[in-house]
XYZ file of N, CA and C in Angstrom:
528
model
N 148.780 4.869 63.275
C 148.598 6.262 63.050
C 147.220 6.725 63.503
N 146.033 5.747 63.346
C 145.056 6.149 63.820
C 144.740 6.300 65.370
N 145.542 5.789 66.435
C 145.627 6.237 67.664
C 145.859 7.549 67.869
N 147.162 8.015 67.030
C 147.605 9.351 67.623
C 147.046 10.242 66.899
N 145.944 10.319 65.863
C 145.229 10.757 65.294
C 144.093 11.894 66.194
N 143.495 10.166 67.156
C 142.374 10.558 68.295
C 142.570 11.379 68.949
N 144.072 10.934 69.561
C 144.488 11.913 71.164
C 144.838 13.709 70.732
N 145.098 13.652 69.103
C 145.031 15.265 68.714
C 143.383 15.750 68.857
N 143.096 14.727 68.440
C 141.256 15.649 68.399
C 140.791 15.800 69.909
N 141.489 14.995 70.623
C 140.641 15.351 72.024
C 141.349 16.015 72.630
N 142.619 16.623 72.234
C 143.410 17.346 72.710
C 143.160 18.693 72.298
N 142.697 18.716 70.725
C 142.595 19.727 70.417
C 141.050 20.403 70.541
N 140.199 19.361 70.723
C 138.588 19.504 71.754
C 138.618 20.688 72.887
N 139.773 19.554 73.752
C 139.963 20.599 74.987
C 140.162 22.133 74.978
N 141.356 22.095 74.100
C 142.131 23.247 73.608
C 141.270 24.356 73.539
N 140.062 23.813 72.440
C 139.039 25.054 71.769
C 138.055 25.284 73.090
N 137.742 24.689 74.233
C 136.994 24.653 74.662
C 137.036 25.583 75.965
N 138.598 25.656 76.306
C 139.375 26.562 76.810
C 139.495 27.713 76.732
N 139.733 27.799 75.236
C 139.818 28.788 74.533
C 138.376 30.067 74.349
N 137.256 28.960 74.327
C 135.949 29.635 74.429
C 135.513 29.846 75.608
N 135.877 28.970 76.909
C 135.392 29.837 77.887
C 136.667 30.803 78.663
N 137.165 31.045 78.417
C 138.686 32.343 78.188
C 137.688 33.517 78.050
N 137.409 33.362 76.652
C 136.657 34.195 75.513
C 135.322 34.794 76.301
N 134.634 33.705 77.114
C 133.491 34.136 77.504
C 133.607 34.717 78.713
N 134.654 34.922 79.441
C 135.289 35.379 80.859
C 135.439 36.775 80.480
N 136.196 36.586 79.846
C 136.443 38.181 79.200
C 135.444 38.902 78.905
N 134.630 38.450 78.098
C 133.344 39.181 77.339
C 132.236 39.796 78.965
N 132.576 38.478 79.721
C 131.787 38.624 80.555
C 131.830 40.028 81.746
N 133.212 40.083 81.953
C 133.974 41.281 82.948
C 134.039 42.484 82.664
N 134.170 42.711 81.102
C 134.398 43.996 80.292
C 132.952 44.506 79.538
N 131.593 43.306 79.560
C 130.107 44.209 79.275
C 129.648 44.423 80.453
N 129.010 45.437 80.418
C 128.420 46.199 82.016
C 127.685 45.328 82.415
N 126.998 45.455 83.473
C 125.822 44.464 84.077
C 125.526 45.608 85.293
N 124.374 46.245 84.935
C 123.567 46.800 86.197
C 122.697 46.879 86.989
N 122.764 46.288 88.483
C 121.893 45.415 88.940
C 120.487 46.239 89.397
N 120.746 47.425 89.170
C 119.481 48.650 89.847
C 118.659 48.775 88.752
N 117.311 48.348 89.301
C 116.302 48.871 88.656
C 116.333 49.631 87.665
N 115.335 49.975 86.624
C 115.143 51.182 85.648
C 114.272 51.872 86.436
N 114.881 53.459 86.333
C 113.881 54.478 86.628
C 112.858 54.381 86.176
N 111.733 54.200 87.039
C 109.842 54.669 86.697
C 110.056 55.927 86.216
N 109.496 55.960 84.970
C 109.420 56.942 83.973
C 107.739 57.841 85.102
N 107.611 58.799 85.245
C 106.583 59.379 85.724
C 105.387 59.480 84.423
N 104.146 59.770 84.939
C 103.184 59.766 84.241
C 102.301 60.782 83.810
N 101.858 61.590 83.072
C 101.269 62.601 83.468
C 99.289 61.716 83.531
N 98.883 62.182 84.059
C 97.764 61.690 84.367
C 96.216 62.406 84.205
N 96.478 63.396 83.279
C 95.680 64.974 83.576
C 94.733 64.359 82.807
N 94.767 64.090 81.803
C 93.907 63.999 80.648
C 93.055 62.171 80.301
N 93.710 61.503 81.327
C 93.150 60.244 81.668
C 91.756 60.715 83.112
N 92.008 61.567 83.305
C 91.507 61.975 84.585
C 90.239 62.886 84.323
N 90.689 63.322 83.497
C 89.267 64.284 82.990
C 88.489 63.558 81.936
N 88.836 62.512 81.294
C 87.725 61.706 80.908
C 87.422 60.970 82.155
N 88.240 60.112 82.848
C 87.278 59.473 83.801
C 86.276 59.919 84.597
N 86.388 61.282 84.705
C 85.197 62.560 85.546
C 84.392 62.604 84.578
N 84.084 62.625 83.643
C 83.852 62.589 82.470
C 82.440 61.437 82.192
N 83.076 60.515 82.134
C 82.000 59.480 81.735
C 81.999 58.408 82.959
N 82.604 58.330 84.022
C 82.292 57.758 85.637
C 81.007 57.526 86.028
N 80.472 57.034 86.517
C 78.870 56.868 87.111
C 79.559 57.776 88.558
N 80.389 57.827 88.869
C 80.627 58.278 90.190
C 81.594 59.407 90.383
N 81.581 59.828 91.111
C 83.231 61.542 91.136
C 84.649 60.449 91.376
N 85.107 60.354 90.433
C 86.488 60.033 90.348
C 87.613 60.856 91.421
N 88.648 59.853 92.226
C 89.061 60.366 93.070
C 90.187 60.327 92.560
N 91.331 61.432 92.762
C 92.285 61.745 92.475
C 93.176 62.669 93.769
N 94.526 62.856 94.039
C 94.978 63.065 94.781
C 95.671 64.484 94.556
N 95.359 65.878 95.196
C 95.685 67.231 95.169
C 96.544 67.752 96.357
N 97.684 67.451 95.900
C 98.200 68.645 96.700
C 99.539 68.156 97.528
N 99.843 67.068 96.800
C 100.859 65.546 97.050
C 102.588 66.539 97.000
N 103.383 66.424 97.714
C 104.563 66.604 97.144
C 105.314 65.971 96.123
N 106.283 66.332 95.251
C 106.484 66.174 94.204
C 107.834 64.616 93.948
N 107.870 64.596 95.249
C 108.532 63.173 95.702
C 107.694 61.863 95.101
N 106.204 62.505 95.412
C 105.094 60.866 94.385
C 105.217 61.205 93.474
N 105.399 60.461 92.956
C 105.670 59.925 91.448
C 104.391 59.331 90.558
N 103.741 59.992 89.988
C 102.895 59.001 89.541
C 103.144 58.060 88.182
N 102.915 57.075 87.983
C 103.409 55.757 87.079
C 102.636 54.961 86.559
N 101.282 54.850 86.797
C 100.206 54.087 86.102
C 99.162 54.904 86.312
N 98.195 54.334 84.909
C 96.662 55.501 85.508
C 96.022 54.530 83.848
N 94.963 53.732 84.148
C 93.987 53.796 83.519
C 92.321 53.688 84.200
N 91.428 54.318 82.736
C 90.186 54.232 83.053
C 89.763 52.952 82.840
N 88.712 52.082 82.748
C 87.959 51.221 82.183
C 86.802 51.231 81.967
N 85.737 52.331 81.249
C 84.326 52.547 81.386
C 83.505 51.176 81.437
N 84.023 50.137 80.286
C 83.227 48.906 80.150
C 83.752 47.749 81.803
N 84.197 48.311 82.346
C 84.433 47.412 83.484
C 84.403 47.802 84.831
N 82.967 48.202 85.176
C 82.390 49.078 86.214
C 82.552 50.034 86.662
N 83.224 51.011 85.373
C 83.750 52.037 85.685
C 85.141 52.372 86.525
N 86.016 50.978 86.358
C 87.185 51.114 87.251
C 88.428 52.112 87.052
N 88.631 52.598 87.712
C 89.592 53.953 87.697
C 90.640 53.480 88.933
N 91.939 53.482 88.192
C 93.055 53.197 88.839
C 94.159 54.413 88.854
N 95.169 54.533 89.943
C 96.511 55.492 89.654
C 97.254 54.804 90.435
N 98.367 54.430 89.991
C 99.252 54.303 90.875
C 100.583 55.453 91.239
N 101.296 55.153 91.938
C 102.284 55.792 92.499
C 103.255 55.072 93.334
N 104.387 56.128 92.925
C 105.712 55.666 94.101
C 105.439 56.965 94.918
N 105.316 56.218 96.261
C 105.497 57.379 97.260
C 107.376 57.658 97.526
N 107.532 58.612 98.408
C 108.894 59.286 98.310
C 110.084 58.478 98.878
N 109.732 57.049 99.345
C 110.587 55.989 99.737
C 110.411 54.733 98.802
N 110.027 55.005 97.675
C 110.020 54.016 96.470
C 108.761 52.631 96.984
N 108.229 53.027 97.910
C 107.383 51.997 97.742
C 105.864 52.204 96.984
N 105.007 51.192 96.761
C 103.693 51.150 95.749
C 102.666 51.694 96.834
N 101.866 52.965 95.550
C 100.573 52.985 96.569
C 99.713 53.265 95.571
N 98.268 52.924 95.766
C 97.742 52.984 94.451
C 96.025 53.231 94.828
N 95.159 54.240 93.865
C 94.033 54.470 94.461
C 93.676 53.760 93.438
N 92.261 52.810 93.881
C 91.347 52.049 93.324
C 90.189 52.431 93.124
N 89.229 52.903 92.321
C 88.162 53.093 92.023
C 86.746 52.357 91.257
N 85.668 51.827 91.694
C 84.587 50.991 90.886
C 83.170 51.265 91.437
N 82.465 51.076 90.537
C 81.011 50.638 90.675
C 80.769 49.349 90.675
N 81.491 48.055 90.987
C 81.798 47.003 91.054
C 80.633 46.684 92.327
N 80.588 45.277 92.611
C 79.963 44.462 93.687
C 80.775 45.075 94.881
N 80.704 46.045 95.948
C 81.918 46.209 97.072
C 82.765 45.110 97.101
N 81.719 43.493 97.758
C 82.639 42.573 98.416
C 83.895 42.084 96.881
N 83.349 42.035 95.808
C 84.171 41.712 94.919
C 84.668 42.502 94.873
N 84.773 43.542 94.459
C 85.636 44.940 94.031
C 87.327 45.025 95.470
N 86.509 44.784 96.885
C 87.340 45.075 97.737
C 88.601 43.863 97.445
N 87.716 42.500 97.548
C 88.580 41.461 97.520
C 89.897 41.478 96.447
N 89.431 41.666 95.561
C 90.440 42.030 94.044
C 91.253 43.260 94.538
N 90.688 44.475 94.270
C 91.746 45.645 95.116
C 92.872 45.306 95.987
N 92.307 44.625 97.458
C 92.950 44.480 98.221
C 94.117 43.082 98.494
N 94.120 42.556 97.428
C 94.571 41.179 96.782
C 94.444 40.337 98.216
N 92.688 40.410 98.472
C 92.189 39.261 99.255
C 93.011 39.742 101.350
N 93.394 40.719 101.263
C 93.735 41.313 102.373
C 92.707 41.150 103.705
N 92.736 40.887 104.817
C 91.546 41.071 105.946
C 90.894 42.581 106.532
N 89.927 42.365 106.515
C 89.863 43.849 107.643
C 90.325 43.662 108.829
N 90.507 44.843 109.381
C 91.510 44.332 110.918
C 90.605 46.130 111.717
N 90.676 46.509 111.169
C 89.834 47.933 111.801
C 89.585 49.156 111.326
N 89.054 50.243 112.387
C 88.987 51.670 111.339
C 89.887 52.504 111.594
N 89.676 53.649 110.580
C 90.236 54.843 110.775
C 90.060 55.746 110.208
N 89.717 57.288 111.098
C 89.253 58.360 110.617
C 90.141 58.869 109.950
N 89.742 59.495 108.588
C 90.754 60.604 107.797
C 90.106 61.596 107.556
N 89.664 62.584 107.961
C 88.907 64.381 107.386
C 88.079 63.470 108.782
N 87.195 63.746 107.746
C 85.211 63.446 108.448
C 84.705 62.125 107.843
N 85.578 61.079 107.223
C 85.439 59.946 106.937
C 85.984 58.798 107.718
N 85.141 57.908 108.288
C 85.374 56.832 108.400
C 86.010 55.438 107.279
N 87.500 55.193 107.327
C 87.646 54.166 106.438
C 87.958 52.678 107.155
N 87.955 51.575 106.426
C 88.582 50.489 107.147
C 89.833 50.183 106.768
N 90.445 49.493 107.452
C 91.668 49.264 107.545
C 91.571 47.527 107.133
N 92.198 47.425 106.044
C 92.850 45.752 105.563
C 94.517 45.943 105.674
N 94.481 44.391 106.369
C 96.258 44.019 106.216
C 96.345 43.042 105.451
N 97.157 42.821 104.273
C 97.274 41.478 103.918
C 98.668 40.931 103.813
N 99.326 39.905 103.014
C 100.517 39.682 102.857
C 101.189 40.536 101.756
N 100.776 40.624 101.229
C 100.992 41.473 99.868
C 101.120 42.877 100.303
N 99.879 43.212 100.081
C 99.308 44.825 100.806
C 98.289 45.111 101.821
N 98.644 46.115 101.827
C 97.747 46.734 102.904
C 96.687 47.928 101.870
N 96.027 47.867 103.025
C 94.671 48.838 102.360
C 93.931 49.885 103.624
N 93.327 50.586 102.909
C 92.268 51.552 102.888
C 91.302 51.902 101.778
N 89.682 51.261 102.517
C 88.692 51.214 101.870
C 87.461 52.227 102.514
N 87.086 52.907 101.350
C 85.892 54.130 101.809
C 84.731 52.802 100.873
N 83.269 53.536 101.314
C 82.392 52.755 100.467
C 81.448 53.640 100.324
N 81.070 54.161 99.516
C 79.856 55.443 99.021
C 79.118 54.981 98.486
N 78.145 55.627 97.980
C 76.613 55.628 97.039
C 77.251 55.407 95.722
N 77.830 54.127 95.333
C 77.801 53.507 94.138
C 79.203 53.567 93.423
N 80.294 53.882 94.759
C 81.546 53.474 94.151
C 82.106 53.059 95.944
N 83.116 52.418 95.419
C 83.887 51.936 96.583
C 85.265 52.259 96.477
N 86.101 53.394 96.997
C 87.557 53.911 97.126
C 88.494 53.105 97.740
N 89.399 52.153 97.343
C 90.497 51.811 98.078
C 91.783 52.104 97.529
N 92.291 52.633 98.653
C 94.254 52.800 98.618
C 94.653 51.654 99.368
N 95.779 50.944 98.247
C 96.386 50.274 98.367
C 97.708 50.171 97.870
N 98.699 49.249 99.023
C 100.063 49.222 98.193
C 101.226 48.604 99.434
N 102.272 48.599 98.981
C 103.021 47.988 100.022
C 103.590 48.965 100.988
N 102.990 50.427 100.531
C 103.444 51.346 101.580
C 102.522 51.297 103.142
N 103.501 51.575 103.915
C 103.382 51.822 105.199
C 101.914 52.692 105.212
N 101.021 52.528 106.752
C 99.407 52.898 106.490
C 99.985 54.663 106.647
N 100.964 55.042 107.076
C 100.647 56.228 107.418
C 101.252 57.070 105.842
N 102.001 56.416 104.975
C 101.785 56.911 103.531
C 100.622 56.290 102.926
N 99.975 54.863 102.863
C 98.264 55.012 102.441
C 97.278 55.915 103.006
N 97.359 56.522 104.184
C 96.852 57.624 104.701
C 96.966 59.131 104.524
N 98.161 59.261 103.804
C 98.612 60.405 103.142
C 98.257 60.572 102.109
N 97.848 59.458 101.314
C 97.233 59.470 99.969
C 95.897 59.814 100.323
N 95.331 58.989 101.015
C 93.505 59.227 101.530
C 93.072 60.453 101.618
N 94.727 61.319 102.478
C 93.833 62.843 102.953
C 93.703 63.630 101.599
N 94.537 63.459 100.908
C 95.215 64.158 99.480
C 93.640 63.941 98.502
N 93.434 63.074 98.556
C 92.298 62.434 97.396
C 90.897 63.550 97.608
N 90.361 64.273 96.472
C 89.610 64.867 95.896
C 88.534 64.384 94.828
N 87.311 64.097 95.008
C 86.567 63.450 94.331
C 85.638 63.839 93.472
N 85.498 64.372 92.344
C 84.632 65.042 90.856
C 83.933 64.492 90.027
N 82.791 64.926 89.869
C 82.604 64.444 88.603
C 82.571 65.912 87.510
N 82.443 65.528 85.976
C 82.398 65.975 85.112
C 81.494 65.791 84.238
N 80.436 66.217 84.200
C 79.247 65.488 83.586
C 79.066 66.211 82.390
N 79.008 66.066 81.290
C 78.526 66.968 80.094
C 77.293 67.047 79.812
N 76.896 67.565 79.569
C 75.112 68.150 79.382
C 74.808 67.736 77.482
């Protein structure tokens, strides 16, 4: 009796085991699964922006006059960390572009910004001379002024990092 005992339990092993992945087929076909991204929630950025003009060692650059296709999606200040001022954005083909701002070391400041990107050359935007970095990651555009260093960066194409460059407006806000 104890033979035919076994061959029920491994029969009836199988059985349940069947039975549960049945169970998990089903469960699996009939809960949704959606493979697209979550919408970037937009950002408002107004009031991160007027403190960073605010207490900046330098005119904080910000971008005026952008169509409503950029999206903006990140934005902090950092006073205790050379004054770094960041925004990012989706430009109007979903790719990253993002203005960088510091009173940082340039060569450090650029290297980090530009996640270690090369210079490769220039290019005029207004009445400014900027350089041009390519890297694997991103690409860039770097200005360098009297005690801050501006780079746009992101995986967008140079002629949307260049669209950002012309857009960018630079303030300070100093309180007395």
């Amino acid at each position: 009796m104890a033979g035919k005992n076994g061959k029920q339990t491994v029969r009836n092993m199988v059985l349940s085991l069947g039975v549960s992945v049945l169970a998990a087929g089903v469960i699996y076909l009939f809960v949704p699964h959606d493979e697209t991204p979550p919408e970037l929630k937009r950002v408002d950025y107004r009031v991160e922006l007027l403190t960073a003009r605010r207490a900046a060692s330098y005119p904080v650059a910000a971008p005026e006059g952008l169509p409503q296709s950029w999206k903006a999606t990140s934005v902090r200040f950092q006073g205790d960390n050379f004054d770094a001022w960041h925004l990012g954005f989706h430009d109007p083909d979903g790719q990253y572009v993002a203005v960088e701002q510091s009173a940082q070391k340039p060569s450090t400041f650029i290297e980090d910004a530009t996640q270690r990107a090369e210079e490769t050359s220039t290019q005029k935007i207004g009445d400014q001379v900027w350089r041009r970095y390519e890297g694997e990651r991103y690409d860039a555009l770097v200005l360098e002024g009297q005690g801050v260093t501006t780079v746009v960066t992101g995986s967008a194409p140079f002629a949307r990092l260049t669209e950002m460059a012309e857009a960018l407006k630079a303030e300070a806000l100093k309180t007395e």
